[in-house]
Amino acid sequence: MTVNRVGLVVHGGRAEAATAARAVRAWCDEHAVGCADIDVWQEGARHNAREEVESAGDPDLIVTLGGDGTFLRGARLAAENDALVLGVDLGRVGFLTEVPATAVRDALDAVREERINIESRMLLTMRASCRLEVPAQMETLLRYGRGPLLPPPQVRGECEAGNDWGVALNVTALNDVVLEKLARDRQVSVGVYLAGRLLASYSADALLVATPTGSTAYSFAAGGPVVSPRADALVFTPVAPHMVFNRSVVAAPDEPIALRVLERSGQAAVSIDGQLRGVLSPGDWIGVYAAPRRLKAVRLGPTDFYGRLRQRMNLTDAPAALADGTAAPLWPVTSPRPGDLAHLALPQAPADAPRLS
């Protein structure tokens, strides 16, 4: 496919990211492709996604060099511009990036020669009872030792006002939207609504709505389920709730999830993909739902999500399962797939896969 302009999102704290960035710039020079670094902190302030992609010349391919956090930054930009995003893996435990830094030139060649798969990932957006803002005193506290916060989300101008449906915010989340308590000694009390109906009122440290992509992030750490990133669903997970029902709920993609801060609750912070974006007071609410747009992630081949899950989470086998001394083969199927299985999404067997005796 034709790549006219590349936007680079680089983890500035890693030398290997800077080395990989030089390789990307060299490739762009050799192929007469425009290339622009997107550093949202360069001018001492954060910018919204539209301003960032416009300043980079509206790239049609975003390349991220770092871990999952860097990929999330790039995904926000790619979704805004309907661009492809290619994640180069320099992280530690991430699920989102897959291309090793040493193979970045080969990956760019594959994009240019259309030897890629484009994986469509579900995104979240939201409406709220009011615009989101972070109080000035809180921003000063949170900036200690860190870069500046993102600006408050803008309103999506193309959307109807909606009256009691709330303000349509220009928000894109690939992982999750989280509502969490501000004070350590006071939980947040929230009414949770699924598809317009009250599920329950929760008192908890936090409540989150995740995509399948985000099911292996904060939701997983809070005890939520692992969901295939190829699925479309909203995963609601409470964090340390003071109630008997502490399970996650997996909703259909057309079933919105609303969170209303109750009268006697403390204030609650709203984070989107790990970035604090606003503070809600009692009576305020947010509604989270599947976004009309989707992320287009570049993959060089079929994604072995479950193999990566075993590797990255360092899954260990039950001792009782290994009592006979024989471990399960990693992938026992090496013969051609039967016709009635041809429609299934199964990775190819590794070349060194052991055969069952």
Short mmCIF file of C-alpha atoms in Angstrom, two decimals:
data_model
loop_
_atom_site.label_atom_id
_atom_site.label_comp_id
_atom_site.label_asym_id
_atom_site.label_seq_id
_atom_site.Cartn_x
_atom_site.Cartn_y
_atom_site.Cartn_z
CA MET A 1 0.00 0.00 0.00
CA THR A 2 1.10 3.56 -0.53
CA VAL A 3 2.56 5.21 2.55
CA ASN A 4 2.90 8.95 2.05
CA ARG A 5 3.76 10.08 5.54
CA VAL A 6 4.86 8.41 8.77
CA GLY A 7 4.27 9.77 12.26
CA LEU A 8 6.79 8.63 14.89
CA VAL A 9 5.88 8.24 18.56
CA VAL A 10 9.08 7.46 20.47
CA HIS A 11 9.65 6.53 24.12
CA GLY A 12 12.19 9.23 24.93
CA GLY A 13 13.64 7.42 27.93
CA ARG A 14 15.04 4.41 26.06
CA ALA A 15 18.21 4.46 23.99
CA GLU A 16 17.03 1.53 21.87
CA ALA A 17 13.93 3.52 20.93
CA ALA A 18 16.09 6.36 19.65
CA THR A 19 18.16 3.87 17.63
CA ALA A 20 15.02 2.34 16.10
CA ALA A 21 13.70 5.84 15.31
CA ARG A 22 16.84 6.58 13.30
CA ALA A 23 16.21 3.39 11.31
CA VAL A 24 12.64 4.50 10.54
CA ARG A 25 13.78 7.95 9.43
CA ALA A 26 16.46 6.40 7.20
CA TRP A 27 13.87 4.08 5.60
CA CYS A 28 11.59 7.05 4.96
CA ASP A 29 14.42 9.00 3.33
CA GLU A 30 15.27 6.06 1.07
CA HIS A 31 11.65 5.69 -0.09
CA ALA A 32 10.80 9.41 -0.34
CA VAL A 33 8.24 9.10 2.45
CA GLY A 34 7.59 12.05 4.73
CA CYS A 35 8.36 11.49 8.41
CA ALA A 36 7.52 13.60 11.45
CA ASP A 37 8.17 13.05 15.14
CA ILE A 38 5.09 13.44 17.32
CA ASP A 39 6.23 14.51 20.77
CA VAL A 40 3.26 15.84 22.67
CA TRP A 41 5.49 17.28 25.42
CA GLN A 42 7.92 19.06 23.14
CA GLU A 43 6.42 22.51 23.65
CA GLY A 44 5.85 22.09 27.38
CA ALA A 45 2.13 21.33 27.07
CA ARG A 46 -0.04 18.46 25.92
CA HIS A 47 -2.23 18.75 22.83
CA ASN A 48 -5.35 16.97 21.70
CA ALA A 49 -5.05 14.27 19.06
CA ARG A 50 -6.33 16.43 16.21
CA GLU A 51 -3.73 19.13 16.87
CA GLU A 52 -0.97 16.54 17.11
CA VAL A 53 -1.73 14.76 13.82
CA GLU A 54 -2.20 18.06 11.99
CA SER A 55 1.16 19.32 13.25
CA ALA A 56 2.71 16.07 11.96
CA GLY A 57 1.21 16.57 8.50
CA ASP A 58 -1.66 14.08 8.82
CA PRO A 59 0.37 10.82 8.65
CA ASP A 60 -1.29 7.72 7.23
CA LEU A 61 0.96 5.39 9.26
CA ILE A 62 1.80 5.86 12.94
CA VAL A 63 4.88 3.95 14.16
CA THR A 64 5.29 3.60 17.92
CA LEU A 65 8.66 2.75 19.47
CA GLY A 66 8.28 1.68 23.09
CA GLY A 67 5.95 -0.44 25.18
CA ASP A 68 2.19 -0.58 25.51
CA GLY A 69 2.00 2.95 26.93
CA THR A 70 3.70 4.34 23.84
CA PHE A 71 1.41 2.26 21.65
CA LEU A 72 -1.64 3.71 23.42
CA ARG A 73 -0.39 7.22 22.63
CA GLY A 74 0.04 6.26 19.00
CA ALA A 75 -3.34 4.52 18.87
CA ARG A 76 -5.06 7.72 20.02
CA LEU A 77 -3.47 9.56 17.10
CA ALA A 78 -4.11 6.82 14.56
CA ALA A 79 -7.80 6.59 15.48
CA GLU A 80 -8.17 10.34 15.10
CA ASN A 81 -6.75 10.24 11.58
CA ASP A 82 -8.07 6.79 10.54
CA ALA A 83 -4.42 5.82 10.02
CA LEU A 84 -2.66 2.50 10.44
CA VAL A 85 -0.61 1.96 13.60
CA LEU A 86 2.50 -0.23 13.78
CA GLY A 87 3.85 -1.06 17.24
CA VAL A 88 7.56 -1.79 17.66
CA ASP A 89 8.11 -3.79 20.85
CA LEU A 90 10.50 -2.27 23.38
CA GLY A 91 8.38 -3.01 26.44
CA ARG A 92 8.42 -5.64 29.16
CA VAL A 93 5.00 -7.25 29.53
CA GLY A 94 2.99 -5.70 26.71
CA PHE A 95 0.36 -7.32 24.52
CA LEU A 96 -0.11 -4.52 21.98
CA THR A 97 3.25 -4.33 20.22
CA GLU A 98 4.74 -7.20 18.28
CA VAL A 99 7.55 -6.12 15.93
CA PRO A 100 11.05 -6.37 17.46
CA ALA A 101 13.20 -3.26 17.06
CA THR A 102 15.70 -5.16 14.91
CA ALA A 103 12.97 -5.91 12.35
CA VAL A 104 11.52 -2.41 11.99
CA ARG A 105 12.84 -1.92 8.42
CA ASP A 106 11.45 -5.30 7.35
CA ALA A 107 8.10 -4.35 8.89
CA LEU A 108 8.00 -1.08 6.95
CA ASP A 109 8.85 -2.97 3.75
CA ALA A 110 5.98 -5.34 4.46
CA VAL A 111 3.56 -2.43 4.88
CA ARG A 112 4.72 -0.87 1.62
CA GLU A 113 4.45 -4.20 -0.24
CA GLU A 114 1.06 -5.05 1.35
CA ARG A 115 2.37 -8.20 3.04
CA ILE A 116 0.46 -7.45 6.22
CA ASN A 117 -2.75 -8.17 8.04
CA ILE A 118 -4.80 -5.25 9.32
CA GLU A 119 -6.36 -6.10 12.66
CA SER A 120 -9.52 -4.16 13.53
CA ARG A 121 -9.73 -3.35 17.25
CA MET A 122 -12.78 -2.06 19.10
CA LEU A 123 -12.51 1.40 20.68
CA LEU A 124 -14.54 3.11 23.41
CA THR A 125 -15.98 6.60 23.48
CA MET A 126 -18.27 8.32 25.94
CA ARG A 127 -20.87 10.90 26.84
CA ALA A 128 -21.03 12.68 30.17
CA SER A 129 -23.39 14.85 32.18
CA CYS A 130 -20.82 17.66 31.91
CA ARG A 131 -17.51 18.44 30.29
CA LEU A 132 -14.54 16.79 31.96
CA GLU A 133 -12.00 19.02 33.68
CA VAL A 134 -9.14 18.49 36.12
CA PRO A 135 -8.99 21.04 38.98
CA ALA A 136 -5.89 23.21 38.77
CA GLN A 137 -4.63 22.22 42.23
CA MET A 138 -4.89 18.53 41.33
CA GLU A 139 -3.00 18.99 38.07
CA THR A 140 -0.17 20.70 39.95
CA LEU A 141 0.01 17.77 42.38
CA LEU A 142 -0.06 15.11 39.66
CA ARG A 143 2.56 16.85 37.54
CA TYR A 144 5.17 16.43 40.28
CA GLY A 145 7.99 14.54 38.60
CA ARG A 146 5.97 13.91 35.45
CA GLY A 147 4.98 15.62 32.25
CA PRO A 148 1.86 17.75 31.87
CA LEU A 149 -1.59 16.23 31.60
CA LEU A 150 -3.60 15.94 28.43
CA PRO A 151 -6.07 18.79 27.92
CA PRO A 152 -9.75 18.25 28.82
CA PRO A 153 -11.61 16.28 26.13
CA GLN A 154 -13.36 18.41 23.55
CA VAL A 155 -17.00 17.99 22.58
CA ARG A 156 -17.73 16.03 19.41
CA GLY A 157 -19.31 18.76 17.34
CA GLU A 158 -20.91 16.41 14.81
CA CYS A 159 -23.09 14.80 17.50
CA GLU A 160 -26.54 15.89 18.56
CA ALA A 161 -26.80 17.61 21.93
CA GLY A 162 -28.85 14.69 23.22
CA ASN A 163 -30.46 16.59 26.13
CA ASP A 164 -30.51 14.05 28.99
CA TRP A 165 -28.22 11.77 26.94
CA GLY A 166 -25.34 14.05 27.92
CA VAL A 167 -22.43 15.79 26.24
CA ALA A 168 -20.69 13.77 23.50
CA LEU A 169 -17.00 13.93 24.35
CA ASN A 170 -14.22 13.47 21.82
CA VAL A 171 -12.68 10.51 23.63
CA THR A 172 -10.99 7.42 22.23
CA ALA A 173 -9.99 4.56 24.53
CA LEU A 174 -8.30 1.39 23.33
CA ASN A 175 -7.89 -0.16 26.80
CA ASP A 176 -10.37 1.23 29.31
CA VAL A 177 -12.29 4.04 30.96
CA VAL A 178 -11.86 4.05 34.75
CA LEU A 179 -13.79 5.83 37.49
CA GLU A 180 -11.82 5.75 40.76
CA LYS A 181 -11.80 7.30 44.21
CA LEU A 182 -9.69 10.37 44.93
CA ALA A 183 -9.22 9.95 48.68
CA ARG A 184 -7.65 6.84 50.15
CA ASP A 185 -10.05 6.83 53.11
CA ARG A 186 -13.24 7.21 51.09
CA GLN A 187 -14.54 4.85 48.45
CA VAL A 188 -16.53 5.99 45.47
CA SER A 189 -20.23 5.09 45.44
CA VAL A 190 -21.58 4.57 41.94
CA GLY A 191 -24.80 3.41 40.34
CA VAL A 192 -23.95 1.12 37.42
CA TYR A 193 -26.36 0.86 34.50
CA LEU A 194 -26.13 -1.68 31.66
CA ALA A 195 -28.16 -1.06 28.53
CA GLY A 196 -30.22 1.57 30.34
CA ARG A 197 -31.10 -0.57 33.36
CA LEU A 198 -29.69 -0.38 36.88
CA LEU A 199 -27.43 -3.34 37.63
CA ALA A 200 -26.45 -2.36 41.17
CA SER A 201 -25.04 0.44 43.32
CA TYR A 202 -21.38 -0.18 44.13
CA SER A 203 -19.03 1.09 46.81
CA ALA A 204 -15.51 0.41 45.53
CA ASP A 205 -12.01 1.70 44.99
CA ALA A 206 -12.70 1.96 41.27
CA LEU A 207 -14.98 0.75 38.50
CA LEU A 208 -13.80 0.27 34.96
CA VAL A 209 -15.12 -0.46 31.51
CA ALA A 210 -12.59 -2.20 29.26
CA THR A 211 -12.42 -3.34 25.67
CA PRO A 212 -11.30 -6.89 24.87
CA THR A 213 -7.89 -5.34 24.13
CA GLY A 214 -7.88 -3.82 27.62
CA SER A 215 -9.00 -7.04 29.30
CA THR A 216 -5.33 -7.94 29.88
CA ALA A 217 -4.54 -4.56 31.48
CA TYR A 218 -6.11 -3.01 34.62
CA SER A 219 -9.21 -5.19 34.33
CA PHE A 220 -7.06 -8.34 34.45
CA ALA A 221 -5.18 -7.07 37.52
CA ALA A 222 -8.56 -6.47 39.20
CA GLY A 223 -9.67 -10.06 38.57
CA GLY A 224 -11.49 -9.55 35.29
CA PRO A 225 -11.65 -12.11 32.48
CA VAL A 226 -9.23 -12.44 29.60
CA VAL A 227 -11.14 -11.73 26.38
CA SER A 228 -9.83 -12.36 22.88
CA PRO A 229 -8.93 -9.04 21.21
CA ARG A 230 -10.80 -10.31 18.13
CA ALA A 231 -14.07 -10.17 20.09
CA ASP A 232 -16.37 -7.17 20.44
CA ALA A 233 -17.60 -6.64 24.00
CA LEU A 234 -17.58 -4.24 26.94
CA VAL A 235 -16.05 -5.66 30.11
CA PHE A 236 -17.25 -4.07 33.36
CA THR A 237 -15.04 -4.83 36.37
CA PRO A 238 -15.32 -3.45 39.92
CA VAL A 239 -12.09 -2.92 41.87
CA ALA A 240 -12.21 -3.92 45.56
CA PRO A 241 -15.98 -3.53 45.92
CA HIS A 242 -17.53 -3.67 49.40
CA MET A 243 -20.32 -6.04 48.45
CA VAL A 244 -20.91 -9.74 47.90
CA PHE A 245 -21.26 -9.46 44.11
CA ASN A 246 -17.72 -8.71 42.94
CA ARG A 247 -17.77 -10.32 39.49
CA SER A 248 -17.07 -8.79 36.11
CA VAL A 249 -19.90 -8.47 33.61
CA VAL A 250 -19.27 -8.87 29.87
CA ALA A 251 -21.79 -6.85 27.85
CA ALA A 252 -22.54 -6.86 24.14
CA PRO A 253 -20.94 -4.10 22.05
CA ASP A 254 -24.29 -2.33 21.59
CA GLU A 255 -25.04 -2.30 25.34
CA PRO A 256 -23.68 0.96 26.84
CA ILE A 257 -22.47 1.08 30.44
CA ALA A 258 -23.21 4.17 32.53
CA LEU A 259 -21.61 5.11 35.85
CA ARG A 260 -23.37 7.70 38.07
CA VAL A 261 -21.60 9.11 41.16
CA LEU A 262 -24.10 8.85 44.02
CA GLU A 263 -25.12 11.53 46.49
CA ARG A 264 -22.98 10.48 49.47
CA SER A 265 -19.92 9.51 47.43
CA GLY A 266 -16.62 11.27 47.42
CA GLN A 267 -15.37 12.82 44.19
CA ALA A 268 -14.20 10.45 41.47
CA ALA A 269 -11.42 10.71 38.90
CA VAL A 270 -11.98 9.70 35.28
CA SER A 271 -8.99 8.10 33.55
CA ILE A 272 -8.92 7.13 29.88
CA ASP A 273 -6.23 4.63 28.87
CA GLY A 274 -4.35 5.50 32.06
CA GLN A 275 -4.50 9.27 31.55
CA LEU A 276 -6.42 11.38 34.07
CA ARG A 277 -8.91 13.46 32.10
CA GLY A 278 -11.41 14.80 34.61
CA VAL A 279 -13.03 14.78 38.04
CA LEU A 280 -16.69 14.05 38.76
CA SER A 281 -18.74 15.17 41.75
CA PRO A 282 -21.83 13.50 43.24
CA GLY A 283 -24.66 13.63 40.72
CA ASP A 284 -22.33 13.55 37.69
CA TRP A 285 -22.24 10.58 35.35
CA ILE A 286 -20.48 9.12 32.33
CA GLY A 287 -21.78 6.71 29.71
CA VAL A 288 -19.25 4.44 27.98
CA TYR A 289 -19.99 2.67 24.72
CA ALA A 290 -18.38 1.27 21.57
CA ALA A 291 -17.04 3.99 19.29
CA PRO A 292 -18.18 4.10 15.65
CA ARG A 293 -14.53 4.16 14.53
CA ARG A 294 -12.07 1.31 15.04
CA LEU A 295 -8.32 1.03 15.35
CA LYS A 296 -6.42 -0.41 12.38
CA ALA A 297 -3.38 -2.21 13.78
CA VAL A 298 -0.68 -3.59 11.48
CA ARG A 299 0.15 -7.25 11.99
CA LEU A 300 2.81 -9.09 10.00
CA GLY A 301 1.03 -12.41 10.35
CA PRO A 302 -1.65 -14.18 12.39
CA THR A 303 -1.48 -13.05 16.01
CA ASP A 304 -0.80 -15.83 18.51
CA PHE A 305 -2.66 -14.08 21.35
CA TYR A 306 -2.91 -17.15 23.61
CA GLY A 307 0.73 -18.08 23.12
CA ARG A 308 1.64 -14.54 24.07
CA LEU A 309 -0.70 -14.74 27.07
CA ARG A 310 1.16 -17.83 28.33
CA GLN A 311 4.54 -16.23 27.73
CA ARG A 312 3.92 -12.68 28.96
CA MET A 313 1.96 -13.70 32.05
CA ASN A 314 4.50 -16.46 32.77
CA LEU A 315 1.73 -19.01 33.16
CA THR A 316 2.80 -22.13 35.00
CA ASP A 317 1.26 -25.57 34.76
CA ALA A 318 -0.57 -27.12 37.69
CA PRO A 319 1.73 -29.54 39.57
CA ALA A 320 -1.02 -32.16 39.60
CA ALA A 321 -1.28 -31.96 35.81
CA LEU A 322 2.43 -32.80 35.52
CA ALA A 323 2.41 -35.61 38.08
CA ASP A 324 3.05 -38.19 35.35
CA GLY A 325 6.15 -36.28 34.26
CA THR A 326 4.89 -35.47 30.77
CA ALA A 327 4.20 -31.86 29.86
CA ALA A 328 1.48 -30.97 27.35
CA PRO A 329 2.88 -30.23 23.88
CA LEU A 330 2.69 -26.54 23.02
CA TRP A 331 0.91 -27.21 19.73
CA PRO A 332 0.34 -30.85 18.81
CA VAL A 333 -1.46 -30.41 15.45
CA THR A 334 0.93 -30.67 12.49
CA SER A 335 -1.20 -32.32 9.80
CA PRO A 336 -3.30 -30.35 7.26
CA ARG A 337 -6.54 -28.89 8.57
CA PRO A 338 -9.75 -30.81 7.64
CA GLY A 339 -12.22 -29.01 5.43
CA ASP A 340 -14.83 -28.53 8.16
CA LEU A 341 -12.23 -26.60 10.21
CA ALA A 342 -11.05 -24.38 7.36
CA HIS A 343 -13.16 -21.43 8.51
CA LEU A 344 -11.59 -21.30 11.99
CA ALA A 345 -8.89 -18.82 13.03
CA LEU A 346 -6.01 -21.09 14.02
CA PRO A 347 -2.32 -20.18 13.89
CA GLN A 348 0.06 -22.30 11.91
CA ALA A 349 1.89 -24.96 13.86
CA PRO A 350 5.44 -23.95 14.88
CA ALA A 351 8.12 -25.73 12.85
CA ASP A 352 9.49 -27.40 15.96
CA ALA A 353 6.12 -28.46 17.38
CA PRO A 354 6.36 -31.87 19.03
CA ARG A 355 4.14 -34.64 17.72
CA LEU A 356 1.93 -36.70 19.97
CA SER A 357 3.08 -40.31 20.21
#
